[in-house]
Short mmCIF file of C-alpha atoms and ligand atoms in Angstrom, two decimals:
data_model
loop_
_atom_site.label_atom_id
_atom_site.label_comp_id
_atom_site.label_asym_id
_atom_site.label_seq_id
_atom_site.Cartn_x
_atom_site.Cartn_y
_atom_site.Cartn_z
CA MET A 1 -9.07 -45.02 -37.83
CA SER A 2 -5.75 -43.38 -37.04
CA TYR A 3 -3.29 -44.60 -34.41
CA ALA A 4 -2.42 -41.08 -33.38
CA GLY A 5 -5.51 -40.79 -31.21
CA ASN A 6 -5.07 -44.14 -29.51
CA PRO A 7 -4.23 -43.69 -25.79
CA LEU A 8 -2.19 -46.92 -25.67
CA VAL A 9 0.08 -45.77 -28.51
CA ILE A 10 0.66 -42.43 -26.74
CA LEU A 11 1.33 -44.16 -23.39
CA VAL A 12 3.92 -46.52 -24.93
CA GLY A 13 5.55 -43.57 -26.67
CA VAL A 14 5.79 -41.61 -23.40
CA LEU A 15 7.26 -44.62 -21.54
CA MET A 16 9.90 -45.16 -24.23
CA LEU A 17 10.86 -41.49 -24.17
CA HIS A 18 11.09 -41.55 -20.37
CA SER A 19 13.23 -44.67 -20.08
CA GLY A 20 15.41 -43.48 -22.94
CA SER A 21 16.25 -40.21 -21.23
CA ALA A 22 16.52 -41.70 -17.72
CA GLU A 23 19.42 -43.90 -18.78
CA ASN A 24 22.05 -41.19 -18.75
CA GLU A 25 20.42 -38.63 -16.46
CA PRO A 26 21.26 -38.40 -12.79
CA SER A 27 18.53 -39.29 -10.33
CA ILE A 28 17.67 -37.35 -7.18
CA ASP A 29 15.54 -38.49 -4.25
CA SER A 30 13.97 -35.46 -2.63
CA SER A 31 11.64 -34.71 0.28
CA ASP A 32 7.93 -34.50 -0.41
CA HIS A 33 6.13 -31.20 -0.90
CA LEU A 34 4.95 -29.82 2.41
CA ILE A 35 2.73 -27.19 4.00
CA ILE A 36 3.82 -24.79 6.74
CA PRO A 37 0.90 -24.63 9.17
CA GLY A 38 -0.30 -21.31 10.57
CA GLY A 39 0.38 -20.26 14.15
CA TYR A 40 3.45 -19.99 16.33
CA HIS A 41 6.19 -22.43 17.42
CA ILE A 42 6.11 -24.47 14.24
CA PRO A 43 8.72 -27.25 14.48
CA PRO A 44 11.77 -26.89 12.20
CA ILE A 45 11.55 -28.18 8.64
CA THR A 46 14.34 -30.05 6.87
CA LEU A 47 14.40 -30.36 3.10
CA GLN A 48 16.52 -33.21 1.74
CA CYS A 49 17.99 -34.22 -1.58
CA ASN A 50 20.01 -37.42 -2.17
CA LEU A 51 21.82 -37.86 -5.44
CA THR A 52 21.26 -41.58 -6.00
CA VAL A 53 22.38 -42.21 -9.57
CA SER A 54 24.88 -40.30 -11.67
CA GLN A 55 27.08 -41.35 -14.55
CA THR A 56 29.78 -38.80 -13.83
CA PRO A 57 30.90 -37.63 -10.38
CA HIS A 58 29.19 -34.42 -9.30
CA SER A 59 31.18 -31.38 -8.29
CA GLU A 60 28.86 -29.35 -6.09
CA SER A 61 25.32 -29.01 -4.80
CA PHE A 62 23.41 -25.94 -3.67
CA TRP A 63 19.86 -24.80 -2.86
CA MET A 64 17.63 -22.26 -4.53
CA LYS A 65 14.41 -20.55 -3.45
CA ASN A 66 12.03 -19.02 -6.00
CA GLY A 67 14.75 -19.11 -8.65
CA GLU A 68 17.48 -17.50 -6.56
CA GLU A 69 20.45 -19.23 -5.02
CA ILE A 70 20.38 -19.38 -1.23
CA GLU A 71 23.73 -18.18 0.07
CA GLU A 72 26.10 -20.49 1.89
CA THR A 73 24.39 -23.69 0.81
CA ARG A 74 27.13 -24.89 -1.56
CA SER A 75 28.74 -28.17 -0.57
CA ASP A 76 30.24 -31.24 -2.22
CA ALA A 77 27.94 -33.68 -0.39
CA LYS A 78 25.85 -36.19 -2.31
CA ASN A 79 23.13 -35.95 0.33
CA THR A 80 22.23 -32.38 1.07
CA GLU A 81 19.82 -30.75 3.50
CA TYR A 82 18.30 -27.33 3.92
CA ARG A 83 16.91 -26.57 7.35
CA ILE A 84 14.30 -23.93 8.20
CA ASN A 85 14.52 -23.47 11.96
CA LYS A 86 11.47 -21.27 12.55
CA PRO A 87 9.17 -21.79 9.58
CA ARG A 88 6.86 -18.88 8.72
CA ALA A 89 4.61 -18.14 5.72
CA ASP A 90 7.49 -16.02 4.42
CA ASP A 91 9.59 -19.21 4.09
CA ALA A 92 7.08 -20.80 1.72
CA GLY A 93 8.14 -20.99 -1.89
CA GLU A 94 9.59 -23.18 -4.58
CA TYR A 95 12.80 -24.76 -3.29
CA MET A 96 15.23 -26.53 -5.56
CA CYS A 97 18.37 -28.53 -4.91
CA VAL A 98 20.84 -28.30 -7.77
CA TYR A 99 23.78 -30.60 -8.50
CA THR A 100 26.55 -29.48 -10.84
CA PHE A 101 28.78 -31.82 -12.83
CA ASP A 102 32.14 -31.26 -14.44
CA SER A 103 31.14 -32.89 -17.70
CA ALA A 104 27.32 -32.87 -17.75
CA PRO A 105 24.49 -30.38 -17.47
CA GLN A 106 23.36 -29.66 -13.92
CA ALA A 107 20.48 -31.65 -12.42
CA ASN A 108 17.85 -30.53 -9.98
CA ALA A 109 14.78 -31.48 -7.95
CA THR A 110 11.99 -29.19 -6.81
CA ILE A 111 10.31 -29.22 -3.41
CA GLU A 112 7.26 -27.02 -2.98
CA VAL A 113 6.82 -25.54 0.48
CA LYS A 114 3.30 -24.15 0.69
CA ALA A 115 1.66 -21.79 3.16
CA ALA A 116 -1.61 -19.92 3.42
CA PRO A 117 -1.41 -16.32 2.22
CA ASP A 118 -0.64 -13.78 4.91
CA ILE A 119 -1.08 -10.11 4.06
CA THR A 120 1.97 -8.41 5.52
CA GLY A 121 1.48 -4.91 4.12
CA HIS A 122 -1.38 -2.76 2.87
CA LYS A 123 -2.43 0.86 2.62
CA ARG A 124 -4.59 1.53 5.65
CA SER A 125 -6.11 4.73 4.33
CA GLU A 126 -5.90 7.07 1.37
CA ASN A 127 -7.08 10.70 1.41
CA LYS A 128 -7.52 12.35 -1.98
CA ASN A 129 -9.38 15.17 -3.67
CA GLU A 130 -12.11 14.48 -6.21
CA GLY A 131 -10.71 14.14 -9.71
CA GLU A 132 -7.41 12.79 -8.43
CA THR A 133 -6.15 9.19 -8.57
CA ALA A 134 -6.16 6.89 -5.54
CA VAL A 135 -3.81 3.93 -5.32
CA LEU A 136 -4.41 1.12 -2.82
CA TYR A 137 -2.18 -1.94 -2.47
CA CYS A 138 -1.75 -5.18 -0.55
CA LYS A 139 1.25 -7.47 -0.37
CA SER A 140 1.42 -10.99 0.90
CA VAL A 141 3.70 -13.85 1.81
CA GLY A 142 2.72 -17.48 1.34
CA TYR A 143 2.94 -19.91 -1.56
CA PRO A 144 1.62 -20.64 -4.17
CA TYR A 145 1.24 -16.95 -5.05
CA PRO A 146 -2.40 -15.99 -4.51
CA GLN A 147 -5.16 -14.98 -6.87
CA TRP A 148 -5.98 -11.39 -5.95
CA THR A 149 -9.45 -9.82 -5.96
CA TRP A 150 -10.74 -6.44 -4.78
CA ARG A 151 -14.20 -5.48 -3.62
CA LYS A 152 -15.88 -2.43 -2.13
CA LEU A 153 -17.59 -3.07 1.19
CA ASP A 154 -20.98 -1.59 2.05
CA SER A 155 -21.84 -1.26 -1.62
CA GLY A 156 -25.13 -3.12 -1.67
CA ALA A 157 -25.78 -6.64 -2.88
CA ASN A 158 -22.84 -6.86 -5.27
CA PRO A 159 -19.61 -5.89 -3.53
CA GLU A 160 -17.45 -6.75 -6.58
CA ILE A 161 -15.94 -3.57 -7.89
CA ASP A 162 -18.39 -1.98 -10.28
CA ASN A 163 -16.26 -0.84 -13.18
CA SER A 164 -19.10 0.58 -15.26
CA SER A 165 -17.38 3.95 -14.95
CA ARG A 166 -14.17 2.36 -16.33
CA ARG A 167 -12.11 4.15 -13.72
CA PHE A 168 -10.83 1.07 -11.82
CA PHE A 169 -7.56 -0.66 -12.64
CA ILE A 170 -6.16 -3.71 -10.89
CA SER A 171 -2.63 -4.90 -11.44
CA SER A 172 -1.41 -7.96 -9.55
CA ARG A 173 1.81 -9.90 -9.63
CA ASP A 174 2.89 -12.71 -7.32
CA GLY A 175 2.56 -11.44 -3.77
CA TYR A 176 1.43 -7.91 -4.68
CA THR A 177 -1.74 -6.23 -5.91
CA GLU A 178 -2.58 -2.63 -6.66
CA LEU A 179 -5.98 -1.00 -7.19
CA SER A 180 -5.97 2.39 -8.91
CA ILE A 181 -9.09 4.54 -9.11
CA ILE A 182 -8.76 7.45 -11.48
CA ASN A 183 -10.82 10.63 -11.63
CA LEU A 184 -12.17 10.13 -8.09
CA ASP A 185 -15.87 10.72 -7.53
CA LEU A 186 -16.99 12.55 -4.38
CA THR A 187 -20.16 10.51 -3.83
CA SER A 188 -19.59 6.98 -5.16
CA ASP A 189 -15.91 6.28 -4.38
CA PRO A 190 -15.35 6.92 -0.65
CA GLY A 191 -15.59 3.80 1.50
CA GLU A 192 -13.82 0.61 2.49
CA TYR A 193 -12.04 -1.49 -0.10
CA GLU A 194 -10.98 -5.07 0.58
CA CYS A 195 -8.18 -6.99 -1.08
CA ASN A 196 -8.51 -10.77 -0.97
CA ALA A 197 -5.64 -13.19 -1.50
CA THR A 198 -6.67 -16.77 -2.20
CA ASN A 199 -4.34 -19.71 -2.87
CA THR A 200 -4.76 -23.49 -2.78
CA ILE A 201 -4.27 -23.55 1.01
CA SER A 202 -6.48 -20.72 2.24
CA SER A 203 -7.30 -17.03 1.87
CA ALA A 204 -6.73 -13.73 3.63
CA SER A 205 -8.08 -10.21 3.26
CA MET A 206 -7.43 -6.66 4.43
CA THR A 207 -9.38 -3.42 4.14
CA SER A 208 -8.34 0.11 3.23
CA VAL A 209 -10.33 3.29 3.80
CA LEU A 210 -10.62 5.77 0.94
CA ARG A 211 -11.66 9.34 1.72
CA VAL A 212 -12.44 11.80 -1.06
CA ARG A 213 -12.59 15.56 -0.40
CA SER A 214 -14.27 18.15 -2.58
CA TYR A 215 -12.36 20.39 -4.98
CA LEU A 216 -12.78 23.24 -2.50
CA ALA A 217 -11.06 21.37 0.29
CA PRO A 218 -7.55 22.62 -0.57
CA LEU A 219 -8.93 26.18 -0.51
CA TRP A 220 -10.30 25.86 3.01
CA PRO A 221 -7.06 26.78 4.80
CA LEU A 222 -6.77 29.81 2.50
CA LEU A 223 -10.41 30.76 3.13
CA GLY A 224 -9.76 30.36 6.85
CA VAL A 225 -6.87 32.80 6.68
CA LEU A 226 -8.97 35.22 4.64
CA ALA A 227 -11.79 34.98 7.18
CA GLU A 228 -9.34 35.67 9.99
CA ILE A 229 -8.01 38.74 8.20
CA ILE A 230 -11.55 40.05 7.59
CA ILE A 231 -12.53 39.51 11.23
CA LEU A 232 -9.33 41.22 12.39
CA VAL A 233 -9.98 44.20 10.12
CA LEU A 234 -13.60 44.43 11.36
CA ILE A 235 -12.45 44.33 14.99
CA ILE A 236 -9.93 47.12 14.33
CA VAL A 237 -12.52 49.26 12.52
CA ILE A 238 -15.16 48.79 15.25
CA TYR A 239 -12.61 49.45 17.97
CA GLU A 240 -11.44 52.66 16.26
CA LYS A 241 -15.02 53.85 15.81
CA ARG A 242 -15.84 53.20 19.46
CA LYS A 243 -12.61 54.81 20.60
CA LYS A 244 -13.32 58.20 18.95
CA PRO A 245 -16.32 59.41 21.06
CA ASP A 246 -14.50 58.38 24.26
CA ASP A 247 -11.41 60.29 23.23
CA MET A 248 -13.26 63.55 22.37
CA PRO A 249 -13.58 64.82 25.97
CA ASP A 250 -9.90 64.05 26.54
CA ASP A 251 -9.03 66.27 23.57
CA ASP A 252 -11.52 68.92 24.68
CA GLU A 253 -10.37 69.24 28.27
CA PRO A 254 -7.20 71.18 27.57
CA ALA A 255 -9.07 73.08 24.88
CA GLY A 256 -11.91 73.85 27.34
CA PRO A 257 -10.55 77.01 28.89
CA MET A 258 -9.40 78.23 25.50
CA LYS A 259 -12.88 77.67 24.17
CA THR A 260 -14.42 79.49 27.14
CA ASN A 261 -11.86 82.15 26.55
CA SER A 262 -12.82 82.44 22.96
CA THR A 263 -16.50 82.51 23.88
CA ASN A 264 -15.64 85.03 26.51
CA ASN A 265 -13.79 86.99 23.92
CA HIS A 266 -16.76 86.60 21.69
CA LYS A 267 -19.03 87.77 24.44
CA ASP A 268 -16.67 90.63 25.08
CA LYS A 269 -16.74 91.46 21.43
CA ASN A 270 -20.51 91.30 21.45
CA LEU A 271 -20.54 93.41 24.54
CA ARG A 272 -18.19 95.86 22.98
CA GLN A 273 -20.24 95.80 19.84
CA ARG A 274 -23.39 96.27 21.90
CA ASN A 275 -21.65 99.01 23.79
CA THR A 276 -20.68 100.73 20.62
CA ASN A 277 -24.23 100.33 19.45
C1 NAG B 1 18.60 -39.30 2.07
O1 NAG B 1 19.53 -40.22 2.68
C2 NAG B 1 19.45 -40.26 4.11
C3 NAG B 1 20.52 -41.20 4.63
O2 NAG B 1 21.46 -41.46 3.70
C4 NAG B 1 18.09 -40.73 4.54
O3 NAG B 1 17.98 -40.73 5.95
C5 NAG B 1 17.05 -39.79 3.96
O4 NAG B 1 15.75 -40.26 4.28
C6 NAG B 1 17.20 -39.68 2.45
N1 NAG B 1 16.29 -38.68 1.99
C7 NAG B 1 15.48 -38.78 0.96
C8 NAG B 1 14.61 -37.65 0.63
O5 NAG B 1 15.47 -39.80 0.31
C1 NAG B 2 16.42 -27.82 -13.58
O1 NAG B 2 16.26 -28.89 -14.47
C2 NAG B 2 15.53 -28.59 -15.66
C3 NAG B 2 15.43 -29.86 -16.50
O2 NAG B 2 15.20 -30.96 -15.70
C4 NAG B 2 16.24 -27.51 -16.43
O3 NAG B 2 15.44 -27.14 -17.55
C5 NAG B 2 16.43 -26.30 -15.55
O4 NAG B 2 17.16 -25.30 -16.23
C6 NAG B 2 17.14 -26.69 -14.28
N1 NAG B 2 17.24 -25.52 -13.43
C7 NAG B 2 18.35 -25.20 -12.77
C8 NAG B 2 18.30 -23.96 -11.96
O5 NAG B 2 19.33 -25.89 -12.79
C1 NAG B 3 -12.10 -1.17 -15.89
O1 NAG B 3 -12.32 -0.68 -17.19
C2 NAG B 3 -11.16 -0.25 -17.87
C3 NAG B 3 -11.58 0.35 -19.19
O2 NAG B 3 -12.38 -0.54 -19.90
C4 NAG B 3 -10.23 -1.44 -18.03
O3 NAG B 3 -9.06 -1.05 -18.71
C5 NAG B 3 -9.88 -1.98 -16.65
O4 NAG B 3 -9.05 -3.10 -16.77
C6 NAG B 3 -11.13 -2.35 -15.90
N1 NAG B 3 -10.77 -2.69 -14.54
C7 NAG B 3 -11.24 -3.76 -13.92
C8 NAG B 3 -10.82 -3.93 -12.51
O5 NAG B 3 -11.96 -4.56 -14.47
C1 NAG B 4 -11.70 -14.29 -0.40
O1 NAG B 4 -12.49 -14.58 -1.54
C2 NAG B 4 -12.88 -15.93 -1.62
C3 NAG B 4 -13.56 -16.13 -2.95
O2 NAG B 4 -14.56 -15.16 -3.15
C4 NAG B 4 -13.79 -16.25 -0.44
O3 NAG B 4 -14.18 -17.60 -0.50
C5 NAG B 4 -13.03 -16.02 0.83
O4 NAG B 4 -13.86 -16.22 1.95
C6 NAG B 4 -12.47 -14.61 0.87
N1 NAG B 4 -11.56 -14.54 1.99
C7 NAG B 4 -11.66 -13.60 2.93
C8 NAG B 4 -10.65 -13.70 4.03
O5 NAG B 4 -12.49 -12.71 2.90
#
């Protein structure tokens, strides 16, 4: 039997390691993790860190959120606070107080501020032609960052996206997800798509409408113009044809007497001819 697998041996080892390192490391008392409730008029939140033990005097402290320094939080106080006056889901994240030392590595404590996901942006609708690519997205605030899923509504018993056609691609990172559908199909793809953000607190979802037009759709305006031209030409032709018989008498009127003259002349000629006969 080996000692390596013995839980007691491991526990003692961990304790020794912990006490060994705690001797010369600064110690920070920090506020507990907390959850920003949903709704309006949430009371202000104050995050606190107290530097309780340090071997060397510290030089500065500051606050970070999600790995980035929050501006204007640097001070030389041992006890430091960060106040969120009107907490919203957007304020949720991983907060950290950091103490710097002149002659030691910096020390920090993490306070998680959690909130239910809230979808703050999404594509309401997408209009594409068949064969093209549609891209739908949703973005959220809230922490921890959600697990994202997409489904197609009104698609029978199994609304999970059916990727048997291998045309669906989902890419998600932190508070953002994107669904791409390539080579759009006129019959199976149009409909409502729902993104769902789920974290340890709660979940949220939003829907987008995808419309797919046929290949011919872009030609319709052109066909419309062509149809207009054809109709216009037909109207002109018909009008011209109708106009001609009406115009004939107008042309004949001034020619009338001349014609009678000529017939008269003709008659005269005939008469003369008859006379000569
Ligand atoms: C930090 O110290 C202040 C007073 O010195 C105390 O009121 C507060 O509760 C302490 N905070 C934490 C997180 O220990
Ligand atoms: C916070 O402390 C950990 C070790 O406790 C260290 O690895 C990390 O780099 C520190 N982060 C910052 C921003 O100081
Ligand atoms: C759909 O199938 C393609 C090809 O196999 C794959 O690359 C893609 O990740 C799949 N998408 C989803 C949402 O499963
Ligand atoms: C999101 O998906 C989860 C897991 O399927 C489900 O429990 C939850 O009700 C969905 N949330 C919404 C808002 O539709």
